PDB file of C-alpha atoms in Angstrom:
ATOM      1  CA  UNK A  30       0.000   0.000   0.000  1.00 97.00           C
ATOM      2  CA  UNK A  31       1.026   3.256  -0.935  1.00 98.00           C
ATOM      3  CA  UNK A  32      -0.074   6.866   0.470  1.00 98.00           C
ATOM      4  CA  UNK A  33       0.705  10.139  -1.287  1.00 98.00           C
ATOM      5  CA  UNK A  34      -0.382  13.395   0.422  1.00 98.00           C
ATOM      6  CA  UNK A  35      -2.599  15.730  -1.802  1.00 98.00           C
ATOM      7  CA  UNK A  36      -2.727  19.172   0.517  1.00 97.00           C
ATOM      8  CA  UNK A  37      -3.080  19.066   4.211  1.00 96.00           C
ATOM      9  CA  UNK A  38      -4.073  22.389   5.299  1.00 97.00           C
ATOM     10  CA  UNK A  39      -7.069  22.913   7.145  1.00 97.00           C
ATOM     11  CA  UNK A  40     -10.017  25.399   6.753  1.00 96.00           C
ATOM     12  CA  UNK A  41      -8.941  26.980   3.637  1.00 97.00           C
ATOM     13  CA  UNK A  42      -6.106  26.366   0.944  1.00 97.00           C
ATOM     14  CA  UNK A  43      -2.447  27.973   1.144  1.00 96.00           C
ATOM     15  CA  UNK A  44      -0.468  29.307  -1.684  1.00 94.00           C
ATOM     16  CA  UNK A  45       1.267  26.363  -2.148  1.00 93.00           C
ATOM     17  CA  UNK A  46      -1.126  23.644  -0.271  1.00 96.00           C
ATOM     18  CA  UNK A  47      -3.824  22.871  -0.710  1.00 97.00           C
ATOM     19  CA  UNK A  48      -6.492  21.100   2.231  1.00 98.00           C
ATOM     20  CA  UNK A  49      -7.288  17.678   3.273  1.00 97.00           C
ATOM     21  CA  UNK A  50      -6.200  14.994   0.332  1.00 98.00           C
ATOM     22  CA  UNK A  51      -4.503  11.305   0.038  1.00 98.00           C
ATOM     23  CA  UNK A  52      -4.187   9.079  -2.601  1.00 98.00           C
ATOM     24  CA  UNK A  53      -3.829   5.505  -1.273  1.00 98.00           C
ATOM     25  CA  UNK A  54      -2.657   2.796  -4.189  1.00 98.00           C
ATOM     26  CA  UNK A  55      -2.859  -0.871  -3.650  1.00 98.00           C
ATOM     27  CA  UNK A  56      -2.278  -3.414  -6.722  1.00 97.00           C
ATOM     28  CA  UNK A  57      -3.505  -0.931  -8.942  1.00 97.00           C
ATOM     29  CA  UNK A  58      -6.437   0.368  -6.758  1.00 98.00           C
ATOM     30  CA  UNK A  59      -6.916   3.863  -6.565  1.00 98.00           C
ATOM     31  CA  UNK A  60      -8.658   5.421  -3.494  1.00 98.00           C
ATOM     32  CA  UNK A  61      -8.883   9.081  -3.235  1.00 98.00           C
ATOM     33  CA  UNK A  62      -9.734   9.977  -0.032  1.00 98.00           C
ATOM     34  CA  UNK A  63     -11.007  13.585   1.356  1.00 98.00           C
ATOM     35  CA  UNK A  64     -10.303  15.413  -1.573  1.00 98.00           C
ATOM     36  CA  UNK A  65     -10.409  19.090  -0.104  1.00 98.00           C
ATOM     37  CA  UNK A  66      -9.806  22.397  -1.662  1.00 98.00           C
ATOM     38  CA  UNK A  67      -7.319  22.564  -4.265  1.00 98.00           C
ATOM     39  CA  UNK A  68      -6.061  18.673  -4.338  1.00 98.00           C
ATOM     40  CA  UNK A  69      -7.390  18.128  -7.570  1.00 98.00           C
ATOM     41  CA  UNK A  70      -4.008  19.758  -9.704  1.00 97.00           C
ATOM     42  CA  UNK A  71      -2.098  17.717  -6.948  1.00 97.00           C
ATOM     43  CA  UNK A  72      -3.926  14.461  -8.090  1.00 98.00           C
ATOM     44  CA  UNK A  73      -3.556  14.778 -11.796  1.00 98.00           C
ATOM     45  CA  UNK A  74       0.136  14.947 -11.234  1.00 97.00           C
ATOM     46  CA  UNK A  75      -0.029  11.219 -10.161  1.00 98.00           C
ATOM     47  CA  UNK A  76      -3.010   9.787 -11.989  1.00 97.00           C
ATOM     48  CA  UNK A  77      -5.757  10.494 -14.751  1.00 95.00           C
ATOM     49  CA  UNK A  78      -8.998  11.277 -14.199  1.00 94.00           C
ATOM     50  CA  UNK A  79     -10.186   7.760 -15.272  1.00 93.00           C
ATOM     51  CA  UNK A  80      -8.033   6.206 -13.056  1.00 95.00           C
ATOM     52  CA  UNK A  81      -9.363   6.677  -9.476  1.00 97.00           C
ATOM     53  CA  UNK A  82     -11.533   3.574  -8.595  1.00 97.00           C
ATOM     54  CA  UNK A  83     -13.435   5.329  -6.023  1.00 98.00           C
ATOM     55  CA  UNK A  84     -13.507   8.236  -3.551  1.00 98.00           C
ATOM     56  CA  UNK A  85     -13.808   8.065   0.274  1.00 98.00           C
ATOM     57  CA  UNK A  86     -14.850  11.015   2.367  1.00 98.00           C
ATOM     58  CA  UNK A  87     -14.660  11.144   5.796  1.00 98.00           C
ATOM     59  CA  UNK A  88     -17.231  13.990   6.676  1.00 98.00           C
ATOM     60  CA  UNK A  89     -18.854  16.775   4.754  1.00 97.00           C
ATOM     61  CA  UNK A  90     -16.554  20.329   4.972  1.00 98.00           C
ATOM     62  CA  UNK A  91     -15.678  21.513   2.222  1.00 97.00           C
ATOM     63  CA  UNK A  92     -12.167  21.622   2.641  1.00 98.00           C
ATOM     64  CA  UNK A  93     -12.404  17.585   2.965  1.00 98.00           C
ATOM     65  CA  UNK A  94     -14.573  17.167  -0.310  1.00 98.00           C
ATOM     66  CA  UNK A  95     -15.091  20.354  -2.504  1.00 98.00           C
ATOM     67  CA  UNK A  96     -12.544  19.118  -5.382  1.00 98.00           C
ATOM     68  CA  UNK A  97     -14.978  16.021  -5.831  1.00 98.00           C
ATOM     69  CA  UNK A  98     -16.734  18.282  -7.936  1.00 97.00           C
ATOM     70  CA  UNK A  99     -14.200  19.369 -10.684  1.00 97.00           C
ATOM     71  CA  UNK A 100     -13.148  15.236 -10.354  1.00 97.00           C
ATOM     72  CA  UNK A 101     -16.446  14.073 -11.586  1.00 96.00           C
ATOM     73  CA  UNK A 102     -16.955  16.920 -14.129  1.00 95.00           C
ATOM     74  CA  UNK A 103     -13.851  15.934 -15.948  1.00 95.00           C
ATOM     75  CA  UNK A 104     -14.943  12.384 -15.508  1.00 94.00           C
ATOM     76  CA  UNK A 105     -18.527  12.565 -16.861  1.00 93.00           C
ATOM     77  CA  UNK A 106     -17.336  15.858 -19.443  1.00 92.00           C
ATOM     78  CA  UNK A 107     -14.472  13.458 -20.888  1.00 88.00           C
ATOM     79  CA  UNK A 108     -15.791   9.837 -20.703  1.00 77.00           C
ATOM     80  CA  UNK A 109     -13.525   9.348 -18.338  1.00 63.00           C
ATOM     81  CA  UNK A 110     -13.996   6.238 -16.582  1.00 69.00           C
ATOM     82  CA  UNK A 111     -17.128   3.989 -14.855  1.00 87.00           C
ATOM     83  CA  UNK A 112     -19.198   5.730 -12.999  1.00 95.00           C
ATOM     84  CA  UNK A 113     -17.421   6.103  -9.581  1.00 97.00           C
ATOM     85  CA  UNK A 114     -18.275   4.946  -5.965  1.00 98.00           C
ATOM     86  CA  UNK A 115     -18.631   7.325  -3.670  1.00 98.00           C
ATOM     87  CA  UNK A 116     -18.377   6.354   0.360  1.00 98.00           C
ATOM     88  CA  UNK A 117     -18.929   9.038   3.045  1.00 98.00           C
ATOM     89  CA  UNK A 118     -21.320   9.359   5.709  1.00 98.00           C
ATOM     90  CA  UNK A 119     -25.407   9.603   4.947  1.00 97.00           C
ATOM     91  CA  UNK A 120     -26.084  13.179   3.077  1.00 96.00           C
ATOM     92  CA  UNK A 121     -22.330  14.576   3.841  1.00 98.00           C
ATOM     93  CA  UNK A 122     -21.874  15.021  -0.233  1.00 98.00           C
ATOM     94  CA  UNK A 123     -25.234  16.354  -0.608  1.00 97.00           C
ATOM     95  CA  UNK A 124     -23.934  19.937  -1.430  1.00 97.00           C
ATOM     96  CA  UNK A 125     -21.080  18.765  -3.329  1.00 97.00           C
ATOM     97  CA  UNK A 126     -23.577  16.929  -5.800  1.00 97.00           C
ATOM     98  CA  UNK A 127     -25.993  19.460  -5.866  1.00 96.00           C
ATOM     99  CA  UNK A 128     -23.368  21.887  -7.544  1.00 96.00           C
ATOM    100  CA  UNK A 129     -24.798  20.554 -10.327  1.00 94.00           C
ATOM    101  CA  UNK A 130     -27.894  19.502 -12.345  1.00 89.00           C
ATOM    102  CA  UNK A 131     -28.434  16.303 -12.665  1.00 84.00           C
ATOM    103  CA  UNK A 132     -27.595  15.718 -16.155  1.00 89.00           C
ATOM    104  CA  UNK A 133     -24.435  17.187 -15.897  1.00 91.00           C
ATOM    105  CA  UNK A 134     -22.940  14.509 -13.892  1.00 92.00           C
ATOM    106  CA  UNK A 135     -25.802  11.552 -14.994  1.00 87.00           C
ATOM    107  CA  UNK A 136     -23.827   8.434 -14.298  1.00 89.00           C
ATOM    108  CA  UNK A 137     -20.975   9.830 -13.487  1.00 93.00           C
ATOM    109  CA  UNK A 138     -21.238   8.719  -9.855  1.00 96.00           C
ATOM    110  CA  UNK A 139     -22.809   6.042  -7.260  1.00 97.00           C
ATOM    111  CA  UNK A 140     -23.232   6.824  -3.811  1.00 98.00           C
ATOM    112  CA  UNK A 141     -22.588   4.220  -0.493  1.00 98.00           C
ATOM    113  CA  UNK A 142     -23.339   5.784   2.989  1.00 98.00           C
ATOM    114  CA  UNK A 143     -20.237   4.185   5.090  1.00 97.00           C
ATOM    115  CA  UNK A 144     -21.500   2.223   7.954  1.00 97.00           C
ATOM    116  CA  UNK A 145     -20.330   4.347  11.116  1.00 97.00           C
ATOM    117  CA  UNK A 146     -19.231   2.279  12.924  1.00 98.00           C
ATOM    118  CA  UNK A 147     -18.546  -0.826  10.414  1.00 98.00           C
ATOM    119  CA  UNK A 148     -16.997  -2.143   7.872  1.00 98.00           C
ATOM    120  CA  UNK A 149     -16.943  -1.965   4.161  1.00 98.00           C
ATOM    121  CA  UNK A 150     -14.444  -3.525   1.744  1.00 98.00           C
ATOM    122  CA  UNK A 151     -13.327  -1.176  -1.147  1.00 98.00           C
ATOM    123  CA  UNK A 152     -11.247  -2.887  -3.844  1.00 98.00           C
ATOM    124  CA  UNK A 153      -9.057  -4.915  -2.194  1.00 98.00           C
ATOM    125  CA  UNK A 154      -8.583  -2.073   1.087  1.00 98.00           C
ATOM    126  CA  UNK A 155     -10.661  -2.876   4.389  1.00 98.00           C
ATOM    127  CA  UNK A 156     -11.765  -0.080   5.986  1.00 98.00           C
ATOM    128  CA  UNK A 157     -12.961  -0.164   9.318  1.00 98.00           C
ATOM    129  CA  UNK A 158     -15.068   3.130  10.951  1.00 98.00           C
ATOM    130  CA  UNK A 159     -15.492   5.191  14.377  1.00 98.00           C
ATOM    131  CA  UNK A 160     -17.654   7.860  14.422  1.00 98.00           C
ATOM    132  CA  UNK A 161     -14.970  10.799  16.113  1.00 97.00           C
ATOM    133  CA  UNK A 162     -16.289  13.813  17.587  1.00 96.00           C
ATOM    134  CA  UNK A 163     -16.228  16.931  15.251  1.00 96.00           C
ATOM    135  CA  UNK A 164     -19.012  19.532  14.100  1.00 95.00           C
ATOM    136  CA  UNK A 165     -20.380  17.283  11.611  1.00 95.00           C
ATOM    137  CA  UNK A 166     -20.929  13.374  11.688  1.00 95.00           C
ATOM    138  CA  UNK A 167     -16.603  12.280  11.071  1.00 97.00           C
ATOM    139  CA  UNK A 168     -15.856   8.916  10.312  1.00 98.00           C
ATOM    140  CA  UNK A 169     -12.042   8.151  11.509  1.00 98.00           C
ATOM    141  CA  UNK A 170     -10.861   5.083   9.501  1.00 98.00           C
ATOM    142  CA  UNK A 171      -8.301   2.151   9.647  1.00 98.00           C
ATOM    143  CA  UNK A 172      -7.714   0.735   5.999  1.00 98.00           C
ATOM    144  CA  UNK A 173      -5.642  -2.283   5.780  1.00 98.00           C
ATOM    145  CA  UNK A 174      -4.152  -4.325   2.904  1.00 98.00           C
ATOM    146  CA  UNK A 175      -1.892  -6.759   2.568  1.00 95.00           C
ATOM    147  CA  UNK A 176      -0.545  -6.968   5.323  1.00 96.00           C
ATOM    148  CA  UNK A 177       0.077  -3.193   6.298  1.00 98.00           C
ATOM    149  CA  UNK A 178      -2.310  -0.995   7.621  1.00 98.00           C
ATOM    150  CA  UNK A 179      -2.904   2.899   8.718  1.00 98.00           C
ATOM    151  CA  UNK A 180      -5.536   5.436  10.544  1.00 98.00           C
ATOM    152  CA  UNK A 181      -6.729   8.421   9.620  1.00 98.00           C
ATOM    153  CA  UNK A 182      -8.755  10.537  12.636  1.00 98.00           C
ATOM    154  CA  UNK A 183     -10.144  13.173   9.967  1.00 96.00           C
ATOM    155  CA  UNK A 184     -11.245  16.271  11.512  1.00 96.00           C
ATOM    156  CA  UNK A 185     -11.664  15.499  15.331  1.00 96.00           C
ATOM    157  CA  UNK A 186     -11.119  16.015  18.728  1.00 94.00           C
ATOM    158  CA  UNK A 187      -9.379  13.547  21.183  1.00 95.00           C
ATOM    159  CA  UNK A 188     -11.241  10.444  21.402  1.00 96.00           C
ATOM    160  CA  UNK A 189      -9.632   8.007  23.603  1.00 96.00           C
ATOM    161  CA  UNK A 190     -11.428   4.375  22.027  1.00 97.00           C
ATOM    162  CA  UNK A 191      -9.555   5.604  18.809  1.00 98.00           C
ATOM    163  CA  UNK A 192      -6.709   4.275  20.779  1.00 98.00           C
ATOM    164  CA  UNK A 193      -7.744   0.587  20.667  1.00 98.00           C
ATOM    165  CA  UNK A 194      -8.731   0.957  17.083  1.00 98.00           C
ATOM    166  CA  UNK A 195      -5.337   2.634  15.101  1.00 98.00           C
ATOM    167  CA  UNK A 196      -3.677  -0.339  17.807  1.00 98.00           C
ATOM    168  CA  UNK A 197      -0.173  -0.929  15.818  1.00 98.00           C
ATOM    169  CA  UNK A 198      -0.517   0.833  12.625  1.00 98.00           C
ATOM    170  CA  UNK A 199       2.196   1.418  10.473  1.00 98.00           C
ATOM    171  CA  UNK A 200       1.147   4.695   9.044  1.00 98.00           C
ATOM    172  CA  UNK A 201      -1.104   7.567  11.177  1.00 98.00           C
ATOM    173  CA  UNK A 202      -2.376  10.464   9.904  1.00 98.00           C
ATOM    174  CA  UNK A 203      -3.849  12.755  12.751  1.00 98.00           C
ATOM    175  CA  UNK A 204      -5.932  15.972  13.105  1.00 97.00           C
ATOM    176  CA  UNK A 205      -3.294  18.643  14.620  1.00 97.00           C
ATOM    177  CA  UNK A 206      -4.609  21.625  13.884  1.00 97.00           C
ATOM    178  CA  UNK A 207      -3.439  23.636  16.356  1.00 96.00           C
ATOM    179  CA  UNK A 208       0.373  23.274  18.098  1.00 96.00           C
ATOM    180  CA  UNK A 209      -0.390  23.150  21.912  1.00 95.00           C
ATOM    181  CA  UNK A 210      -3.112  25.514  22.713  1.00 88.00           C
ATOM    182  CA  UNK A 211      -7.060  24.909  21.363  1.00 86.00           C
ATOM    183  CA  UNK A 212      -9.521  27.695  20.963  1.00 90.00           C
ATOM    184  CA  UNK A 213     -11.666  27.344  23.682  1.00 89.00           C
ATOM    185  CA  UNK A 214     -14.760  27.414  20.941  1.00 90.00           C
ATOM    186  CA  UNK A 215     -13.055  24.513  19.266  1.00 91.00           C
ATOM    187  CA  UNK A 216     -12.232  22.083  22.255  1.00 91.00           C
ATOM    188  CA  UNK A 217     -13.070  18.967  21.687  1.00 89.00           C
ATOM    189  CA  UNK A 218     -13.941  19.458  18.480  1.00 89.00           C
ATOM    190  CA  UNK A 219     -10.275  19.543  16.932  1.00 95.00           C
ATOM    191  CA  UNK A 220      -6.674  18.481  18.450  1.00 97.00           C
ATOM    192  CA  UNK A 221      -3.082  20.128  18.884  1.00 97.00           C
ATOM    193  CA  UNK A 222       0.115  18.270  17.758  1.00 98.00           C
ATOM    194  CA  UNK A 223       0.904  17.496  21.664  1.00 97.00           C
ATOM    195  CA  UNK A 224      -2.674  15.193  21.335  1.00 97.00           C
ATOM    196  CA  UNK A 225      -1.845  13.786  17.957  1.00 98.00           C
ATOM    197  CA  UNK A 226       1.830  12.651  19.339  1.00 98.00           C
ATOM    198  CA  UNK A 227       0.088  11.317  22.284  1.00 97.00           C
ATOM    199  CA  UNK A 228      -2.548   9.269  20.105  1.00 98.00           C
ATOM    200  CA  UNK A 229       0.417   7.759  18.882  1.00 98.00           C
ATOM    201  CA  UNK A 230       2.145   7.111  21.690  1.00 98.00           C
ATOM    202  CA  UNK A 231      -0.630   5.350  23.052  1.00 97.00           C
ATOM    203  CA  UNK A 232      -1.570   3.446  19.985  1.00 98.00           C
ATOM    204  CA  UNK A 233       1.608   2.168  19.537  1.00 98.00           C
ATOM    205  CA  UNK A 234       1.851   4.064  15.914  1.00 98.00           C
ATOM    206  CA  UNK A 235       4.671   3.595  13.720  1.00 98.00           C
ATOM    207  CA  UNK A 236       4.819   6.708  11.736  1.00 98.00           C
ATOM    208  CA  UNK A 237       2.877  10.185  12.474  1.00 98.00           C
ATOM    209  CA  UNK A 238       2.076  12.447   9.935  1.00 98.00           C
ATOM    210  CA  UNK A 239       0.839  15.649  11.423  1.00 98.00           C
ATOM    211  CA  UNK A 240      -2.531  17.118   9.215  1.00 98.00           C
ATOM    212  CA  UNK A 241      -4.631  19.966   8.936  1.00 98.00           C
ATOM    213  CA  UNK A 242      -2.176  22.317  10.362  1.00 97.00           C
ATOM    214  CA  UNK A 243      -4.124  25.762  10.116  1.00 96.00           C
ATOM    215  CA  UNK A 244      -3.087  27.994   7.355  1.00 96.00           C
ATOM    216  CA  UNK A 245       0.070  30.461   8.756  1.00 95.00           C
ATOM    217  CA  UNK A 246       0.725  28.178  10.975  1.00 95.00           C
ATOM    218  CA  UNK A 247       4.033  27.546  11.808  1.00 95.00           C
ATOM    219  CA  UNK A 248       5.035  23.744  10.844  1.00 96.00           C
ATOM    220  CA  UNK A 249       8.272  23.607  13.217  1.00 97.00           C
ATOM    221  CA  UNK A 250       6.253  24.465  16.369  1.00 97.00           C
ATOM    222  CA  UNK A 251       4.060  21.323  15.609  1.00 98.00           C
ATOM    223  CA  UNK A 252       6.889  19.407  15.060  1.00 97.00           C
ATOM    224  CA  UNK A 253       8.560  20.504  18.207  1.00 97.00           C
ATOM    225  CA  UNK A 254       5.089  19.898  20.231  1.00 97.00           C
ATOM    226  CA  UNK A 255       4.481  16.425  18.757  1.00 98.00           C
ATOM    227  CA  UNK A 256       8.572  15.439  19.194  1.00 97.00           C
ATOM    228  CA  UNK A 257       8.552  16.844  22.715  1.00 95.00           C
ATOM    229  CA  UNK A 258       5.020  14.227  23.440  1.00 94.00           C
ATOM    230  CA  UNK A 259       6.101  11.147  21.546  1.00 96.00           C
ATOM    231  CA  UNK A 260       9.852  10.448  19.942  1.00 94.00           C
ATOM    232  CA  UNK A 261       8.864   8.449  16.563  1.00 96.00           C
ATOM    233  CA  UNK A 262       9.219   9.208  13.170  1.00 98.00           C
ATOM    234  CA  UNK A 263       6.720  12.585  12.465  1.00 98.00           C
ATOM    235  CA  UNK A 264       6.009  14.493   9.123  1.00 98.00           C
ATOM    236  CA  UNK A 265       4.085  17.474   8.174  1.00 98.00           C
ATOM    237  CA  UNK A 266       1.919  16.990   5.916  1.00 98.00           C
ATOM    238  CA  UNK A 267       3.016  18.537   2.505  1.00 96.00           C
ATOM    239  CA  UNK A 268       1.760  17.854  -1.390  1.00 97.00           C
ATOM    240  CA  UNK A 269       3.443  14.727  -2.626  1.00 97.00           C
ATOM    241  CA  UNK A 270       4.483  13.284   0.670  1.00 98.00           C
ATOM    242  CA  UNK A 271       4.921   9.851   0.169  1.00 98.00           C
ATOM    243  CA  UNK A 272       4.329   6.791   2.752  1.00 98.00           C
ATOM    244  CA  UNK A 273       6.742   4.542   2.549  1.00 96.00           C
ATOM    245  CA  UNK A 274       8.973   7.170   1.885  1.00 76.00           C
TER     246      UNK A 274
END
């Protein structure tokens, strides 16, 4: 299995990065998952249009799904492709598909609500669920194939049965919006670097990558919070990051 980053910002895109966005490859499965703001010019650069098998979306913010849109318009405009699943929690894409009349995109797309908690089996990736706390219903996933596996909180706030499920994984991706200090409007709702690095630490994590850093942030001072918590391996995460490296 192999993860490329997308964006990783949160909120709203950067200059040079855009939001939430991975591309996870498996024997020639392609899963695009939370394709935020500005990842679509990131994905072309490592696959066509007609390529991606289907799309995962972990809740419904924009910057975790908006480039759906130009994806299936180049899909349906082009002939590009089958029409393409769609998993994400019931009505979190409802605005996203809306964007559009329904002929534009006829066919162009089938949607799956993801079982929260469950499991569904997409290609040949497993992906297991836990509803996380965030302002909208956020699935947190574990998707494991052939014998590797990693976790992905989404947008959330500490939630300490995540623990049991991202036990061992070789890759996590974690919420760390914030270095140390949360907004006191946001607590609970999103997580610092120092709770992402814990997460692993307590998980037993092989690899942190540190996501949806808020834009101007400074990427050192996350890195120094999450080093000071937990003394792994820990990445930022940038456009084109690659897992393994």
């Amino acid at each position: 299995m192999r993860i490329t980053v997308l964006g990783g910002a949160g909120g709203y895109p950067e200059k040079d990065r855009g939001c939430s966005g991975y591309l996870v490859q498996h024997d020639g499965f392609v899963l695009l998952v939370d394709p935020g703001y500005a990842t679509y010019q990131a994905l072309l650069a490592h696959v066509a249009v007609g390529d991606v098998d289907a799309v995962l979306v972990t809740h419904g913010h924009p910057d975790h799904c908006a480039d759906l849109h130009p994806l299936l318009r180049a899909r349906a405009l082009s002939g590009g492709g089958q029409a393409l699943p769609l998993h994400s929690p019931a009505g979190a894409l409802d605005a996203i598909l809306a964007l559009d009349g329904p002929a534009m995109l006829d066919g162009a797309f089938v949607t799956h609500d993801l079982p929260i908690p469950g499991r569904v089996q997409i290609g040949p990736l497993t992906v297991d669920t836990m509803l996380m706390p965030h302002f909208l219903p956020n699935a947190g996933i574990r998707v494991s194939a052939g014998g590797t596996s990693f976790a992905y909180t989404g947008d959330s706030g500490p939630h300490e049965p995540f623990t049991a499920f991202a036990a061992d994984v070789d890759l996590l991706i974690a919420e760390a919006t914030y270095a140390t200090e949360m907004p006191p409007n946001r607590v609970g709702m999103l997580n610092t670097a120092i709770g992402a690095a814990e997460l692993a630490a307590r998980s037993g994590a092989h690899t942190l990558w540190l996501t949806h850093l808020w834009p101007g942030s400074d990427p050192t001072a996350h890195l120094a919070a999450a080093t000071s918590a937990w003394p792994g391996p820990v990445e930022i995460t940038t456009p084109h990051l690659t897992w393994p490296a």
